[in-house]
XYZ file of C-alpha atoms in Angstrom:
460
model
C 77.447 90.353 80.705
C 75.503 92.709 82.987
C 73.484 95.344 81.179
C 73.107 98.853 82.554
C 69.622 100.226 83.170
C 68.058 102.715 80.763
C 69.207 106.254 81.426
C 67.205 108.987 83.105
C 64.715 110.518 80.713
C 61.987 113.173 80.881
C 59.409 110.615 82.039
C 61.545 109.302 84.914
C 61.851 110.928 88.336
C 65.122 112.238 89.708
C 67.857 109.630 90.200
C 68.419 111.041 93.705
C 66.154 111.223 96.726
C 64.737 109.252 99.651
C 65.373 105.526 99.241
C 61.724 104.527 99.654
C 60.643 106.887 96.876
C 63.365 105.718 94.494
C 62.545 102.047 95.061
C 58.823 102.667 94.432
C 59.198 104.960 91.417
C 61.982 103.040 89.689
C 60.972 99.467 90.581
C 64.430 98.914 92.042
C 65.229 95.512 93.524
C 68.756 96.117 94.900
C 70.335 98.537 97.352
C 74.106 98.799 97.743
C 74.791 100.048 101.273
C 78.376 101.261 101.241
C 81.042 103.228 103.032
C 84.344 104.545 101.689
C 87.510 102.765 102.809
C 91.012 104.311 103.235
C 91.840 103.490 99.613
C 88.780 105.412 98.350
C 86.773 102.299 97.388
C 83.137 101.485 98.081
C 82.808 98.712 100.667
C 79.542 97.276 101.947
C 76.742 94.835 101.263
C 74.107 94.222 98.622
C 70.561 94.258 100.034
C 67.205 93.235 98.661
C 65.444 96.598 98.357
C 62.010 95.540 99.671
C 63.457 93.571 102.578
C 65.617 96.509 103.620
C 62.664 98.906 103.452
C 60.526 96.591 105.593
C 63.300 96.548 108.204
C 63.441 100.317 108.135
C 59.657 100.589 108.571
C 59.847 98.506 111.771
C 61.997 101.138 113.482
C 65.419 102.828 113.342
C 68.089 100.551 111.924
C 71.841 101.091 112.388
C 73.632 98.530 110.208
C 77.068 97.264 111.152
C 80.079 95.986 109.259
C 83.463 94.648 110.274
C 85.628 97.531 111.402
C 88.524 96.309 109.337
C 87.063 98.109 106.301
C 88.793 101.150 107.836
C 92.051 99.327 108.521
C 93.330 97.242 105.609
C 95.858 97.782 102.861
C 95.221 97.750 99.122
C 95.021 93.961 99.070
C 92.663 93.852 102.097
C 95.394 92.628 104.462
C 94.534 93.768 107.997
C 96.770 95.489 110.492
C 98.664 93.142 112.851
C 98.077 95.399 115.868
C 96.183 98.507 116.957
C 92.773 99.594 115.775
C 90.942 97.240 113.374
C 93.475 94.438 113.805
C 93.858 90.875 115.011
C 94.812 92.408 118.352
C 91.481 94.240 118.571
C 89.459 91.172 117.605
C 87.982 92.674 114.438
C 84.846 94.010 116.090
C 82.000 95.557 114.144
C 81.405 99.269 113.719
C 78.001 100.876 113.258
C 77.325 102.824 110.077
C 74.663 105.477 109.622
C 73.012 105.264 106.181
C 71.985 108.508 104.492
C 68.569 107.223 103.417
C 67.344 110.630 102.255
C 70.087 110.908 99.647
C 70.020 107.561 97.881
C 71.134 107.505 94.259
C 70.170 105.351 91.272
C 73.342 103.966 89.657
C 72.584 103.008 86.037
C 75.742 100.897 85.675
C 74.243 98.392 88.168
C 70.902 96.893 87.002
C 67.858 98.120 88.975
C 70.057 99.359 91.798
C 70.422 102.290 94.153
C 73.415 103.263 96.256
C 73.144 104.487 99.837
C 76.301 105.868 101.418
C 76.752 105.191 105.136
C 78.950 107.046 107.608
C 81.011 104.897 110.048
C 80.304 105.788 113.679
C 82.144 105.708 116.988
C 80.051 106.323 120.081
C 77.209 107.604 117.932
C 79.369 110.243 116.229
C 81.209 110.200 112.866
C 84.213 107.924 113.208
C 87.390 110.051 113.342
C 89.309 107.570 111.152
C 86.735 107.516 108.359
C 88.201 109.337 105.328
C 85.066 111.502 105.061
C 85.437 112.585 108.691
C 89.125 113.400 108.204
C 88.123 115.749 105.370
C 85.176 117.237 107.285
C 87.477 118.115 110.175
C 89.813 120.061 107.887
C 86.934 121.884 106.187
C 85.528 122.862 109.586
C 88.890 124.226 110.740
C 89.265 126.187 107.513
C 85.779 127.585 108.061
C 86.816 128.669 111.553
C 89.307 130.957 109.792
C 86.476 132.435 107.726
C 87.094 130.486 104.503
C 85.136 127.983 102.471
C 86.633 125.851 99.738
C 85.397 124.768 96.338
C 86.833 121.893 94.382
C 86.983 120.438 90.911
C 88.704 117.071 90.423
C 90.374 116.027 87.178
C 91.494 112.402 86.894
C 93.348 110.255 84.379
C 93.132 106.496 83.988
C 94.192 103.774 81.543
C 91.842 101.663 79.463
C 92.881 98.238 78.130
C 91.393 95.634 75.817
C 89.935 92.586 77.582
C 88.428 92.290 81.033
C 90.203 92.480 84.385
C 89.661 88.750 84.956
C 91.314 87.996 81.607
C 94.253 90.247 82.506
C 94.622 88.502 85.870
C 94.552 85.070 84.205
C 97.379 86.231 81.917
C 99.462 87.330 84.903
C 98.924 91.013 84.014
C 101.172 90.551 80.965
C 100.450 91.452 77.366
C 98.044 94.262 78.247
C 96.962 96.139 75.106
C 95.792 99.755 75.529
C 92.545 100.583 73.755
C 94.422 103.228 71.748
C 97.968 102.633 70.553
C 99.381 106.150 70.044
C 99.139 109.722 71.324
C 95.453 110.701 71.035
C 95.626 113.783 73.242
C 92.599 115.973 72.435
C 91.860 113.745 69.424
C 88.224 113.341 68.371
C 89.008 110.569 65.873
C 89.005 107.618 68.263
C 88.784 103.878 67.663
C 85.238 102.526 67.930
C 85.655 100.696 71.272
C 87.183 103.798 72.858
C 84.438 106.105 71.574
C 81.710 103.666 72.634
C 83.147 103.409 76.134
C 83.444 107.173 76.633
C 79.861 107.720 75.490
C 78.513 104.960 77.722
C 80.446 106.263 80.729
C 79.166 109.817 80.277
C 75.611 108.568 79.882
C 75.824 106.304 82.917
C 77.164 109.109 85.104
C 74.541 111.553 83.821
C 71.867 108.974 84.642
C 73.116 109.014 88.245
C 73.074 112.850 88.380
C 76.889 112.881 88.146
C 77.475 114.754 84.882
C 81.051 115.195 83.730
C 82.337 118.543 82.552
C 84.514 116.988 79.846
C 86.096 113.710 78.802
C 89.066 113.370 76.487
C 91.789 110.940 75.540
C 95.315 111.726 76.695
C 98.880 111.444 75.427
C 99.672 107.919 76.653
C 98.156 104.987 74.730
C 94.782 104.110 76.241
C 94.787 107.063 78.646
C 91.548 108.908 79.404
C 91.002 112.123 81.356
C 87.711 113.111 83.002
C 86.961 116.539 84.454
C 84.086 117.226 86.845
C 82.270 120.509 87.615
C 83.334 122.727 90.490
C 81.530 122.464 93.808
C 81.744 121.658 97.536
C 84.553 119.303 98.521
C 82.408 116.467 100.014
C 80.251 116.354 96.883
C 83.360 116.311 94.666
C 84.744 113.347 96.616
C 81.490 111.385 96.452
C 81.319 112.072 92.730
C 84.882 110.868 92.219
C 84.432 107.632 94.197
C 81.260 106.794 92.255
C 82.934 107.732 88.968
C 85.698 105.184 89.572
C 83.103 102.539 90.425
C 81.206 103.388 87.240
C 84.314 103.453 85.033
C 85.261 99.923 86.061
C 81.711 98.611 85.614
C 81.161 100.259 82.224
C 84.569 99.042 81.034
C 83.609 95.482 82.011
C 80.366 95.793 80.029
C 82.451 96.748 76.972
C 84.947 93.924 77.587
C 87.589 96.448 78.590
C 89.584 97.003 81.780
C 90.154 100.330 83.540
C 93.015 100.958 85.971
C 93.666 103.955 88.205
C 97.238 103.001 89.053
C 99.451 106.079 89.223
C 102.122 104.383 87.063
C 100.612 101.390 85.238
C 103.659 100.951 82.983
C 107.112 102.417 82.413
C 106.955 106.071 81.401
C 103.194 106.384 81.925
C 101.646 108.370 84.765
C 98.034 109.082 85.688
C 97.315 112.002 87.978
C 94.420 113.270 90.063
C 94.645 117.040 89.836
C 92.885 119.009 92.572
C 91.507 122.379 91.448
C 90.937 124.474 94.584
C 89.742 127.974 95.402
C 89.008 129.888 98.609
C 85.718 131.695 99.167
C 84.123 133.991 101.714
C 80.383 133.608 101.342
C 79.613 133.983 97.635
C 82.874 135.758 96.854
C 86.025 134.010 95.597
C 89.074 135.366 97.404
C 91.977 133.494 95.794
C 92.685 136.386 93.411
C 93.858 139.854 94.364
C 91.217 142.586 94.259
C 93.769 144.977 92.742
C 95.153 142.606 90.090
C 92.807 139.958 88.680
C 95.767 137.902 87.481
C 97.607 137.862 90.818
C 97.082 135.980 94.052
C 95.472 137.604 97.066
C 97.290 137.526 100.378
C 95.276 134.436 101.375
C 95.944 132.886 97.973
C 99.689 133.365 98.342
C 99.631 131.956 101.865
C 97.708 128.947 100.557
C 100.361 128.276 97.910
C 103.142 128.571 100.467
C 101.334 126.252 102.870
C 100.787 123.636 100.183
C 104.451 123.583 99.208
C 105.652 123.422 102.814
C 103.191 120.998 104.431
C 102.008 118.650 101.660
C 105.400 116.858 101.502
C 104.953 116.087 105.219
C 101.735 114.190 104.443
C 102.794 112.075 101.471
C 100.797 108.915 102.324
C 97.542 110.895 101.950
C 98.220 111.728 98.306
C 100.848 109.085 97.321
C 99.635 106.059 99.297
C 101.403 103.188 97.519
C 104.841 102.140 96.324
C 103.616 102.546 92.753
C 102.414 106.096 93.483
C 106.001 107.296 93.732
C 106.963 105.921 90.298
C 104.768 108.561 88.647
C 106.540 111.512 90.290
C 109.020 113.175 87.999
C 107.553 111.418 84.970
C 105.639 112.953 82.052
C 103.455 115.860 83.269
C 104.075 114.903 86.918
C 105.961 117.288 89.208
C 109.495 116.629 90.408
C 110.134 119.878 92.337
C 108.182 121.633 95.092
C 107.550 124.894 93.258
C 104.622 126.884 91.904
C 104.074 128.739 88.676
C 101.539 130.671 86.650
C 99.797 128.308 84.215
C 102.832 126.005 84.375
C 102.032 122.279 84.296
C 105.563 121.307 85.315
C 105.005 122.747 88.814
C 103.587 121.026 91.887
C 101.098 123.890 92.285
C 99.808 125.588 89.158
C 97.977 128.920 89.447
C 95.480 129.153 86.607
C 92.555 131.341 85.547
C 91.795 135.042 85.914
C 89.825 137.160 88.337
C 86.972 135.242 89.989
C 88.042 132.057 88.206
C 91.642 132.202 89.475
C 92.373 129.014 91.399
C 95.112 126.590 92.431
C 95.730 123.270 90.715
C 97.549 120.818 92.991
C 99.274 118.346 90.685
C 100.938 116.082 93.255
C 98.301 113.325 93.797
C 98.145 110.338 91.484
C 94.972 108.765 90.171
C 95.283 106.108 92.885
C 94.798 108.568 95.761
C 91.715 108.629 97.976
C 90.153 112.038 97.172
C 88.933 112.536 100.755
C 92.435 112.105 102.157
C 94.225 113.980 99.369
C 91.907 116.959 99.820
C 92.206 116.761 103.610
C 95.987 117.050 103.240
C 95.611 119.964 100.805
C 93.230 121.935 103.031
C 95.312 121.224 106.133
C 98.325 122.596 104.235
C 96.397 125.683 103.132
C 95.356 126.308 106.730
C 99.000 125.902 107.753
C 99.960 128.611 105.284
C 97.221 131.005 106.387
C 97.721 130.639 110.137
C 101.495 130.801 109.762
C 101.235 133.822 107.428
C 103.641 132.108 105.058
C 104.798 133.808 101.876
C 105.482 131.866 98.687
C 108.782 131.963 96.861
C 108.906 133.513 93.416
C 106.961 131.574 90.776
C 108.905 129.370 88.405
C 108.863 129.966 84.677
C 109.983 127.344 82.209
C 110.486 123.670 83.030
C 110.358 123.308 86.822
C 112.590 120.233 86.841
C 115.512 122.555 86.067
C 114.809 124.806 89.064
C 118.146 124.001 90.631
C 117.625 125.384 94.138
C 114.121 123.954 94.608
C 113.264 121.073 96.936
C 112.985 117.719 95.162
C 110.040 115.382 95.666
C 111.033 112.032 97.139
C 110.463 108.987 94.936
C 111.197 106.594 97.802
C 108.045 105.382 99.589
C 109.801 104.375 102.811
C 111.269 107.882 103.109
C 107.793 109.337 102.581
C 106.325 107.217 105.379
C 109.208 107.965 107.746
C 108.810 111.685 107.138
C 105.060 111.510 107.759
C 105.492 109.490 110.941
C 108.043 111.958 112.366
C 106.282 115.126 111.230
C 105.118 117.448 114.006
C 103.382 119.546 111.354
C 101.292 116.592 110.167
C 100.365 115.627 113.730
C 99.355 119.183 114.609
C 97.257 119.539 111.448
C 95.641 116.086 111.319
C 95.781 114.845 114.915
C 97.839 112.082 116.511
C 95.249 109.333 116.082
C 94.730 109.976 112.380
C 98.460 110.105 111.673
C 99.215 106.941 113.664
C 96.472 105.035 111.846
C 97.528 106.173 108.363
C 101.191 105.506 109.178
C 100.285 101.909 110.070
C 98.482 101.456 106.750
C 101.358 103.046 104.842
C 103.899 100.671 106.397
C 101.664 97.728 105.428
C 101.964 98.808 101.800
C 105.736 99.272 101.940
C 106.304 95.964 103.734
C 104.154 94.107 101.185
C 106.712 94.952 98.498
C 109.841 94.516 100.615
C 110.391 90.842 99.791
C 108.848 90.741 96.323
C 110.992 90.136 93.231
C 109.793 92.103 90.209
C 110.136 91.488 86.482
C 112.341 94.582 86.282
C 114.774 93.116 88.835
C 114.979 89.856 86.939
C 115.569 91.609 83.621
C 118.312 93.767 85.123
C 120.066 91.276 87.355
C 119.462 87.678 86.200
C 122.505 87.511 83.928
C 124.513 90.442 85.256
C 124.438 90.305 89.036
């Protein structure tokens, strides 16, 4: 079993800073040089820290990695044609490491992480998820707005390691809690030990959580992070998922971020968003602290109109769609005031008033999900859209409201044909993400599931 490093203490320097300083002050021996793939995972190589620093001292270094890290599906199957495919020859792409912002990661022994930006022609690669988000933030800024984000994510925790679950064919999984422990502070020992270790590990990497609690489904955990700039929120979320899996392994547990890991269970990634001008929040009305401003209302309308056009950015897999319409997951494209049954929930008062987008599942890439959300907000503002009346009560009974599709192939077809998506995201981005989305759908097309056998073996 790998043991995490001791946590940051008063006698230790900051866990963030220039790589050379971290290696010297922390006696680190390993550097993980990583980029973020379309699925929101860290991909890269493990380097000997001293060897890497000696290379850097000899002159500028631009590492490379196979370009297919930007063009594979969830199972790392590459595209058959187009960019990053067999047709293209799987050439390398350069990545630019951010050496001044390395980070100690206590869940990996004596290790630091350096994030690297994929490049094309010396500029940020337009198909990198981080670049897709940056482009939307820049366009929103052109309208005079900045955005702040807080991400809240659920995941499931099971007894036994991932390798043990795989060896058992993913059957017989036992959640670490066996009943509804929502908000409960009396937790079984393994669950309490894991949550403490995860919080400590993240704090030791300068990634403190705002809160952690157990949820209503057996074994379900929810983590909330502090508000801040969107790129920082995404980096925090990607590293959190990496940490959660590693800490779970150290406790002989397994963490999954599937949107629907079992029948009747759904894990969401809720995006808490607000608009700002300089240091002033502008989501709320100046006249009524509990009401939306004009820009806030346009943002809500844009989200409800354009987000369904960009489903693969926030519901990327076949399994993603099985969460929609389930417990605490939206089924209708409506908004409401402090109403968790709605796709967009308006919550808070005055300066703290903000939008909670409840569509994405825990399996979504935060860079792409947020890019879709901000593109939709921009669509609402530039189009001067007005939201419908808010829904009160259970939104699933809003009879005249648009229904969210639970069919992944319909989601991909809609995205591929959407002029709105292409205008907001760009043709190249849409074509690339469409290709990846079809890879996921086609992977399942010929697969026979346990549910099909149980339903049809004796009856068909």
